[in-house]
Amino acid sequence: GAVVSQHPSRVICKSGTSVKIECRSLDFQATTMFWYRQFPKQSLMLMATSNEGSKATYEQGVEKDKFLINHASLTLSTLTVTSAHPEDSSFYICSVGRTANNEQFFGPGTRLTVL
Amino acid sequence: SQQGEEDPQALSIQEGENATMNCSYKTSINNLQWYRQNSGRGLVHLILIRSNEREKHSGRLRVTLDTSKKSSSLLITASRAADTASYFCATLATGGGNKLTFGTGTQLKVEL
């Protein structure tokens, strides 16, 4: 498999501030990482596909200027929630797809609460 | 694309019983995967079944796939309290690149 970490695990911030979430692939060089968000008791919604060295591919309805993704190395992708508002409060999870079948390995998630 | 649906949304059983969860999807797929999520945690990959396979086993898990009905089932036999979690199916669409589409999930509770 692959070991994926996320930092921070929890963050509480005031409305209007920006929050950066890191996703690290600890034992695998990942050219592609995925960012999801999950509301309580709901499924995962793919936000964007993060590509090392190039621009991220965003899903329909996801504002790229709101959710900035940077994948500067093969082991690190970051998601920055800019000017966060209470409706951005959610569980954000990243993953790495390692095999040709795209079996994905997930980070532990980051709980964002915007006051 | 629309998510797949899983049923039941919630399932409560006694330890030792079997748990069956179903997943339906809408597109032609390359493979279907099942994941488990403990509360407030990331997802753990359980099992993958390819579109040309009909059944697969892994320990106490048994997965079936019926591509004509666009449906899959996950059976957990001899359940344990530690199996309490949410279970999601995810599909890799044919020609859909590398994106997974997740189902709505089943919350399983196994009681002692």
PDB file of C-alpha atoms in Angstrom:
ATOM      1  CA  GLY A   1       0.000   0.000   0.000  1.00  0.00           C
ATOM      2  CA  ALA A   2       0.979   3.586   0.579  1.00  0.00           C
ATOM      3  CA  VAL A   3       1.214   5.624   3.749  1.00  0.00           C
ATOM      4  CA  VAL A   4      -0.398   9.043   3.546  1.00  0.00           C
ATOM      5  CA  SER A   5      -0.376  11.678   6.244  1.00  0.00           C
ATOM      6  CA  GLN A   6      -2.279  14.907   6.628  1.00  0.00           C
ATOM      7  CA  HIS A   7      -1.590  17.940   8.734  1.00  0.00           C
ATOM      8  CA  PRO A   8      -3.232  19.353  10.694  1.00  0.00           C
ATOM      9  CA  SER A   9      -5.769  16.783  11.837  1.00  0.00           C
ATOM     10  CA  ARG A  10      -8.044  19.487  13.185  1.00  0.00           C
ATOM     11  CA  VAL A  11      -8.172  23.216  12.672  1.00  0.00           C
ATOM     12  CA  ILE A  12     -10.518  25.873  13.954  1.00  0.00           C
ATOM     13  CA  CYS A  13     -10.313  29.288  12.378  1.00  0.00           C
ATOM     14  CA  LYS A  14     -12.199  32.534  12.174  1.00  0.00           C
ATOM     15  CA  SER A  15     -14.283  33.445   9.181  1.00  0.00           C
ATOM     16  CA  GLY A  16     -12.238  35.256   6.551  1.00  0.00           C
ATOM     17  CA  THR A  17      -8.939  33.600   7.298  1.00  0.00           C
ATOM     18  CA  SER A  18      -7.093  31.144   5.070  1.00  0.00           C
ATOM     19  CA  VAL A  19      -6.178  27.632   6.084  1.00  0.00           C
ATOM     20  CA  LYS A  20      -3.547  25.372   4.549  1.00  0.00           C
ATOM     21  CA  ILE A  21      -3.830  21.599   4.724  1.00  0.00           C
ATOM     22  CA  GLU A  22      -0.873  19.390   3.848  1.00  0.00           C
ATOM     23  CA  CYS A  23      -1.016  15.929   2.358  1.00  0.00           C
ATOM     24  CA  ARG A  24       2.160  13.857   2.311  1.00  0.00           C
ATOM     25  CA  SER A  25       2.873  10.554   0.655  1.00  0.00           C
ATOM     26  CA  LEU A  26       5.426   9.049   3.024  1.00  0.00           C
ATOM     27  CA  ASP A  27       6.623   5.999   1.131  1.00  0.00           C
ATOM     28  CA  PHE A  28       5.609   6.586  -2.451  1.00  0.00           C
ATOM     29  CA  GLN A  29       6.293   9.244  -5.027  1.00  0.00           C
ATOM     30  CA  ALA A  30       2.878  10.379  -6.114  1.00  0.00           C
ATOM     31  CA  THR A  31       2.469  12.256  -9.366  1.00  0.00           C
ATOM     32  CA  THR A  32      -1.239  12.446  -8.654  1.00  0.00           C
ATOM     33  CA  MET A  33      -3.116  13.095  -5.433  1.00  0.00           C
ATOM     34  CA  PHE A  34      -6.826  13.567  -4.915  1.00  0.00           C
ATOM     35  CA  TRP A  35      -8.643  15.959  -2.607  1.00  0.00           C
ATOM     36  CA  TYR A  36     -12.100  15.165  -1.262  1.00  0.00           C
ATOM     37  CA  ARG A  37     -14.487  16.797   1.124  1.00  0.00           C
ATOM     38  CA  GLN A  38     -17.004  14.997   3.243  1.00  0.00           C
ATOM     39  CA  PHE A  39     -19.940  16.429   5.151  1.00  0.00           C
ATOM     40  CA  PRO A  40     -21.195  14.644   8.267  1.00  0.00           C
ATOM     41  CA  LYS A  41     -22.695  11.255   7.511  1.00  0.00           C
ATOM     42  CA  GLN A  42     -22.304  11.798   3.791  1.00  0.00           C
ATOM     43  CA  SER A  43     -20.118  10.390   1.103  1.00  0.00           C
ATOM     44  CA  LEU A  44     -16.862  11.709  -0.290  1.00  0.00           C
ATOM     45  CA  MET A  45     -17.044  14.312  -3.003  1.00  0.00           C
ATOM     46  CA  LEU A  46     -14.017  14.681  -5.216  1.00  0.00           C
ATOM     47  CA  MET A  47     -12.913  18.298  -5.281  1.00  0.00           C
ATOM     48  CA  ALA A  48      -9.840  18.170  -7.462  1.00  0.00           C
ATOM     49  CA  THR A  49      -7.029  16.062  -8.811  1.00  0.00           C
ATOM     50  CA  SER A  50      -3.628  17.400  -7.887  1.00  0.00           C
ATOM     51  CA  ASN A  51      -0.899  16.879 -10.487  1.00  0.00           C
ATOM     52  CA  GLU A  52       2.773  17.245  -9.610  1.00  0.00           C
ATOM     53  CA  GLY A  53       4.352  20.133 -11.436  1.00  0.00           C
ATOM     54  CA  SER A  54       1.189  21.278 -13.168  1.00  0.00           C
ATOM     55  CA  LYS A  55      -2.173  22.805 -12.443  1.00  0.00           C
ATOM     56  CA  ALA A  56      -4.797  20.888 -10.543  1.00  0.00           C
ATOM     57  CA  THR A  57      -7.909  19.653 -12.288  1.00  0.00           C
ATOM     58  CA  TYR A  58     -11.020  20.813 -10.477  1.00  0.00           C
ATOM     59  CA  GLU A  59     -14.392  19.133 -10.473  1.00  0.00           C
ATOM     60  CA  GLN A  60     -17.422  20.986 -11.706  1.00  0.00           C
ATOM     61  CA  GLY A  61     -18.733  23.406  -9.150  1.00  0.00           C
ATOM     62  CA  VAL A  62     -15.492  23.654  -7.156  1.00  0.00           C
ATOM     63  CA  GLU A  63     -14.034  27.153  -7.149  1.00  0.00           C
ATOM     64  CA  LYS A  64     -10.358  26.972  -7.985  1.00  0.00           C
ATOM     65  CA  ASP A  65      -9.710  30.424  -6.537  1.00  0.00           C
ATOM     66  CA  LYS A  66     -11.335  29.368  -3.290  1.00  0.00           C
ATOM     67  CA  PHE A  67      -9.551  26.056  -2.944  1.00  0.00           C
ATOM     68  CA  LEU A  68      -5.949  26.526  -4.015  1.00  0.00           C
ATOM     69  CA  ILE A  69      -3.995  23.371  -4.676  1.00  0.00           C
ATOM     70  CA  ASN A  70      -0.236  23.169  -4.975  1.00  0.00           C
ATOM     71  CA  HIS A  71       1.593  19.941  -5.767  1.00  0.00           C
ATOM     72  CA  ALA A  72       5.170  21.111  -5.792  1.00  0.00           C
ATOM     73  CA  SER A  73       6.848  17.779  -5.129  1.00  0.00           C
ATOM     74  CA  LEU A  74       6.177  14.083  -5.549  1.00  0.00           C
ATOM     75  CA  THR A  75       5.463  13.709  -1.854  1.00  0.00           C
ATOM     76  CA  LEU A  76       3.520  16.837  -0.940  1.00  0.00           C
ATOM     77  CA  SER A  77       0.283  18.427  -2.038  1.00  0.00           C
ATOM     78  CA  THR A  78      -1.349  21.310  -0.222  1.00  0.00           C
ATOM     79  CA  LEU A  79      -4.924  22.545  -0.190  1.00  0.00           C
ATOM     80  CA  THR A  80      -5.496  26.130   0.909  1.00  0.00           C
ATOM     81  CA  VAL A  81      -9.015  27.199   1.753  1.00  0.00           C
ATOM     82  CA  THR A  82      -8.965  30.922   1.150  1.00  0.00           C
ATOM     83  CA  SER A  83     -11.189  33.388   2.993  1.00  0.00           C
ATOM     84  CA  ALA A  84     -12.890  30.534   4.786  1.00  0.00           C
ATOM     85  CA  HIS A  85     -16.544  30.802   5.766  1.00  0.00           C
ATOM     86  CA  PRO A  86     -18.659  28.614   8.054  1.00  0.00           C
ATOM     87  CA  GLU A  87     -20.063  26.737   5.053  1.00  0.00           C
ATOM     88  CA  ASP A  88     -16.510  25.559   4.291  1.00  0.00           C
ATOM     89  CA  SER A  89     -16.499  23.620   7.546  1.00  0.00           C
ATOM     90  CA  SER A  90     -16.046  20.023   6.555  1.00  0.00           C
ATOM     91  CA  PHE A  91     -13.786  16.992   6.652  1.00  0.00           C
ATOM     92  CA  TYR A  92     -11.097  17.223   3.980  1.00  0.00           C
ATOM     93  CA  ILE A  93      -9.351  14.029   2.908  1.00  0.00           C
ATOM     94  CA  CYS A  94      -6.544  13.447   0.453  1.00  0.00           C
ATOM     95  CA  SER A  95      -5.562  10.241  -1.256  1.00  0.00           C
ATOM     96  CA  VAL A  96      -2.901   8.747  -3.460  1.00  0.00           C
ATOM     97  CA  GLY A  97      -3.706   6.390  -6.297  1.00  0.00           C
ATOM     98  CA  ARG A  98      -0.943   3.860  -6.521  1.00  0.00           C
ATOM     99  CA  THR A  99      -1.869   1.126  -8.942  1.00  0.00           C
ATOM    100  CA  ALA A 100      -3.190   0.883 -12.459  1.00  0.00           C
ATOM    101  CA  ASN A 101      -6.553   0.020 -10.916  1.00  0.00           C
ATOM    102  CA  ASN A 102      -6.426   3.301  -9.016  1.00  0.00           C
ATOM    103  CA  GLU A 103      -6.794   1.626  -5.669  1.00  0.00           C
ATOM    104  CA  GLN A 104      -6.490   4.652  -3.448  1.00  0.00           C
ATOM    105  CA  PHE A 105      -4.755   5.133  -0.138  1.00  0.00           C
ATOM    106  CA  PHE A 106      -6.204   7.813   2.074  1.00  0.00           C
ATOM    107  CA  GLY A 107      -4.845  10.211   4.589  1.00  0.00           C
ATOM    108  CA  PRO A 108      -6.497  10.410   8.014  1.00  0.00           C
ATOM    109  CA  GLY A 109      -8.375  13.583   7.089  1.00  0.00           C
ATOM    110  CA  THR A 110      -8.498  17.141   8.399  1.00  0.00           C
ATOM    111  CA  ARG A 111     -11.504  18.469  10.271  1.00  0.00           C
ATOM    112  CA  LEU A 112     -11.959  22.152   9.458  1.00  0.00           C
ATOM    113  CA  THR A 113     -14.275  24.264  11.575  1.00  0.00           C
ATOM    114  CA  VAL A 114     -14.814  27.878  10.563  1.00  0.00           C
ATOM    115  CA  LEU A 115     -16.379  30.054  13.227  1.00  0.00           C
TER     116      LEU A 115
ATOM    117  CA  SER B   1     -21.305  12.298 -12.505  1.00  0.00           C
ATOM    118  CA  GLN B   2     -23.882  11.131 -10.045  1.00  0.00           C
ATOM    119  CA  GLN B   3     -22.860   9.062  -7.133  1.00  0.00           C
ATOM    120  CA  GLY B   4     -23.911   5.505  -6.745  1.00  0.00           C
ATOM    121  CA  GLU B   5     -26.384   4.511  -4.116  1.00  0.00           C
ATOM    122  CA  GLU B   6     -25.931   2.095  -1.311  1.00  0.00           C
ATOM    123  CA  ASP B   7     -28.481   0.353   0.768  1.00  0.00           C
ATOM    124  CA  PRO B   8     -29.254   0.102   3.468  1.00  0.00           C
ATOM    125  CA  GLN B   9     -28.142   3.518   4.667  1.00  0.00           C
ATOM    126  CA  ALA B  10     -27.778   2.068   8.138  1.00  0.00           C
ATOM    127  CA  LEU B  11     -27.587  -1.474   9.430  1.00  0.00           C
ATOM    128  CA  SER B  12     -27.520  -2.718  12.983  1.00  0.00           C
ATOM    129  CA  ILE B  13     -26.762  -6.349  13.753  1.00  0.00           C
ATOM    130  CA  GLN B  14     -25.560  -8.560  16.566  1.00  0.00           C
ATOM    131  CA  GLU B  15     -22.024  -9.822  16.778  1.00  0.00           C
ATOM    132  CA  GLY B  16     -21.660 -13.094  14.931  1.00  0.00           C
ATOM    133  CA  GLU B  17     -24.321 -12.305  12.364  1.00  0.00           C
ATOM    134  CA  ASN B  18     -23.605 -11.606   8.721  1.00  0.00           C
ATOM    135  CA  ALA B  19     -23.916  -8.124   7.246  1.00  0.00           C
ATOM    136  CA  THR B  20     -24.817  -7.486   3.632  1.00  0.00           C
ATOM    137  CA  MET B  21     -24.522  -4.120   1.947  1.00  0.00           C
ATOM    138  CA  ASN B  22     -25.527  -3.309  -1.601  1.00  0.00           C
ATOM    139  CA  CYS B  23     -24.239  -0.769  -4.062  1.00  0.00           C
ATOM    140  CA  SER B  24     -25.718   0.365  -7.354  1.00  0.00           C
ATOM    141  CA  TYR B  25     -23.991   2.525  -9.910  1.00  0.00           C
ATOM    142  CA  LYS B  26     -24.848   4.169 -13.190  1.00  0.00           C
ATOM    143  CA  THR B  27     -21.937   4.001 -15.615  1.00  0.00           C
ATOM    144  CA  SER B  28     -19.875   1.332 -17.295  1.00  0.00           C
ATOM    145  CA  ILE B  29     -16.969   0.507 -14.999  1.00  0.00           C
ATOM    146  CA  ASN B  30     -13.408  -0.723 -15.076  1.00  0.00           C
ATOM    147  CA  ASN B  31     -13.541  -1.889 -11.477  1.00  0.00           C
ATOM    148  CA  LEU B  32     -15.457  -1.458  -8.238  1.00  0.00           C
ATOM    149  CA  GLN B  33     -13.824  -1.044  -4.863  1.00  0.00           C
ATOM    150  CA  TRP B  34     -15.065  -1.207  -1.293  1.00  0.00           C
ATOM    151  CA  TYR B  35     -13.695   1.002   1.446  1.00  0.00           C
ATOM    152  CA  ARG B  36     -14.242   1.221   5.163  1.00  0.00           C
ATOM    153  CA  GLN B  37     -14.233   4.399   7.238  1.00  0.00           C
ATOM    154  CA  ASN B  38     -14.147   4.542  10.993  1.00  0.00           C
ATOM    155  CA  SER B  39     -15.777   7.619  12.461  1.00  0.00           C
ATOM    156  CA  GLY B  40     -13.736  10.757  11.844  1.00  0.00           C
ATOM    157  CA  ARG B  41     -10.968   8.895  10.036  1.00  0.00           C
ATOM    158  CA  GLY B  42      -9.706   8.349   6.528  1.00  0.00           C
ATOM    159  CA  LEU B  43     -10.778   5.454   4.356  1.00  0.00           C
ATOM    160  CA  VAL B  44      -9.185   2.035   4.218  1.00  0.00           C
ATOM    161  CA  HIS B  45      -9.257  -0.014   1.038  1.00  0.00           C
ATOM    162  CA  LEU B  46     -10.892  -3.413   1.572  1.00  0.00           C
ATOM    163  CA  ILE B  47     -11.266  -5.169  -1.734  1.00  0.00           C
ATOM    164  CA  LEU B  48     -11.324  -4.527  -5.479  1.00  0.00           C
ATOM    165  CA  ILE B  49     -13.325  -6.442  -8.066  1.00  0.00           C
ATOM    166  CA  ARG B  50     -12.758  -6.012 -11.780  1.00  0.00           C
ATOM    167  CA  SER B  51     -15.575  -5.687 -14.283  1.00  0.00           C
ATOM    168  CA  ASN B  52     -14.864  -9.162 -15.668  1.00  0.00           C
ATOM    169  CA  GLU B  53     -15.069 -10.783 -12.233  1.00  0.00           C
ATOM    170  CA  ARG B  54     -18.273 -11.902 -10.561  1.00  0.00           C
ATOM    171  CA  GLU B  55     -17.169 -12.771  -7.065  1.00  0.00           C
ATOM    172  CA  LYS B  56     -14.157 -12.217  -4.863  1.00  0.00           C
ATOM    173  CA  HIS B  57     -13.223 -13.219  -1.336  1.00  0.00           C
ATOM    174  CA  SER B  58     -10.851 -11.771   1.195  1.00  0.00           C
ATOM    175  CA  GLY B  59     -10.949 -13.210   4.699  1.00  0.00           C
ATOM    176  CA  ARG B  60     -14.442 -12.612   6.068  1.00  0.00           C
ATOM    177  CA  LEU B  61     -15.355 -10.406   3.117  1.00  0.00           C
ATOM    178  CA  ARG B  62     -17.174 -11.551   0.031  1.00  0.00           C
ATOM    179  CA  VAL B  63     -17.929  -9.211  -2.831  1.00  0.00           C
ATOM    180  CA  THR B  64     -20.136  -9.888  -5.821  1.00  0.00           C
ATOM    181  CA  LEU B  65     -20.525  -7.854  -8.961  1.00  0.00           C
ATOM    182  CA  ASP B  66     -23.351  -7.948 -11.484  1.00  0.00           C
ATOM    183  CA  THR B  67     -22.491  -5.617 -14.335  1.00  0.00           C
ATOM    184  CA  SER B  68     -25.787  -6.305 -16.112  1.00  0.00           C
ATOM    185  CA  LYS B  69     -27.628  -4.864 -13.129  1.00  0.00           C
ATOM    186  CA  LYS B  70     -24.878  -2.379 -12.313  1.00  0.00           C
ATOM    187  CA  SER B  71     -24.800  -3.558  -8.751  1.00  0.00           C
ATOM    188  CA  SER B  72     -22.434  -5.020  -6.189  1.00  0.00           C
ATOM    189  CA  SER B  73     -22.779  -6.455  -2.726  1.00  0.00           C
ATOM    190  CA  LEU B  74     -20.412  -6.701   0.204  1.00  0.00           C
ATOM    191  CA  LEU B  75     -20.944  -9.494   2.690  1.00  0.00           C
ATOM    192  CA  ILE B  76     -19.152  -9.510   6.019  1.00  0.00           C
ATOM    193  CA  THR B  77     -19.467 -12.868   7.709  1.00  0.00           C
ATOM    194  CA  ALA B  78     -19.326 -13.552  11.439  1.00  0.00           C
ATOM    195  CA  SER B  79     -19.314  -9.851  12.216  1.00  0.00           C
ATOM    196  CA  ARG B  80     -17.450  -8.393  15.160  1.00  0.00           C
ATOM    197  CA  ALA B  81     -17.946  -5.217  17.151  1.00  0.00           C
ATOM    198  CA  ALA B  82     -14.742  -3.932  15.546  1.00  0.00           C
ATOM    199  CA  ASP B  83     -16.458  -4.064  12.143  1.00  0.00           C
ATOM    200  CA  THR B  84     -18.590  -1.100  13.204  1.00  0.00           C
ATOM    201  CA  ALA B  85     -17.852   1.557  10.587  1.00  0.00           C
ATOM    202  CA  SER B  86     -19.166   3.135   7.419  1.00  0.00           C
ATOM    203  CA  TYR B  87     -18.666   1.198   4.220  1.00  0.00           C
ATOM    204  CA  PHE B  88     -18.457   2.819   0.798  1.00  0.00           C
ATOM    205  CA  CYS B  89     -18.348   1.417  -2.673  1.00  0.00           C
ATOM    206  CA  ALA B  90     -16.395   3.321  -5.312  1.00  0.00           C
ATOM    207  CA  THR B  91     -16.295   2.843  -9.042  1.00  0.00           C
ATOM    208  CA  LEU B  92     -13.593   3.506 -11.593  1.00  0.00           C
ATOM    209  CA  ALA B  93     -15.494   4.328 -14.746  1.00  0.00           C
ATOM    210  CA  THR B  94     -14.456   2.951 -18.104  1.00  0.00           C
ATOM    211  CA  GLY B  95     -12.539   5.695 -19.834  1.00  0.00           C
ATOM    212  CA  GLY B  96     -12.966   7.835 -16.756  1.00  0.00           C
ATOM    213  CA  GLY B  97      -9.301   8.348 -16.187  1.00  0.00           C
ATOM    214  CA  ASN B  98      -8.221   7.769 -12.633  1.00  0.00           C
ATOM    215  CA  LYS B  99     -11.159   9.219 -10.722  1.00  0.00           C
ATOM    216  CA  LEU B 100     -13.221   7.197  -8.295  1.00  0.00           C
ATOM    217  CA  THR B 101     -16.901   7.889  -7.729  1.00  0.00           C
ATOM    218  CA  PHE B 102     -18.074   7.004  -4.252  1.00  0.00           C
ATOM    219  CA  GLY B 103     -21.442   5.661  -3.218  1.00  0.00           C
ATOM    220  CA  THR B 104     -23.529   7.116  -0.449  1.00  0.00           C
ATOM    221  CA  GLY B 105     -22.303   4.612   2.125  1.00  0.00           C
ATOM    222  CA  THR B 106     -23.773   2.203   4.662  1.00  0.00           C
ATOM    223  CA  GLN B 107     -23.298   2.777   8.362  1.00  0.00           C
ATOM    224  CA  LEU B 108     -22.853  -0.577  10.028  1.00  0.00           C
ATOM    225  CA  LYS B 109     -23.198  -1.040  13.754  1.00  0.00           C
ATOM    226  CA  VAL B 110     -22.314  -4.384  15.274  1.00  0.00           C
ATOM    227  CA  GLU B 111     -23.549  -4.779  18.806  1.00  0.00           C
ATOM    228  CA  LEU B 112     -22.202  -7.131  21.432  1.00  0.00           C
TER     229      LEU B 112
END
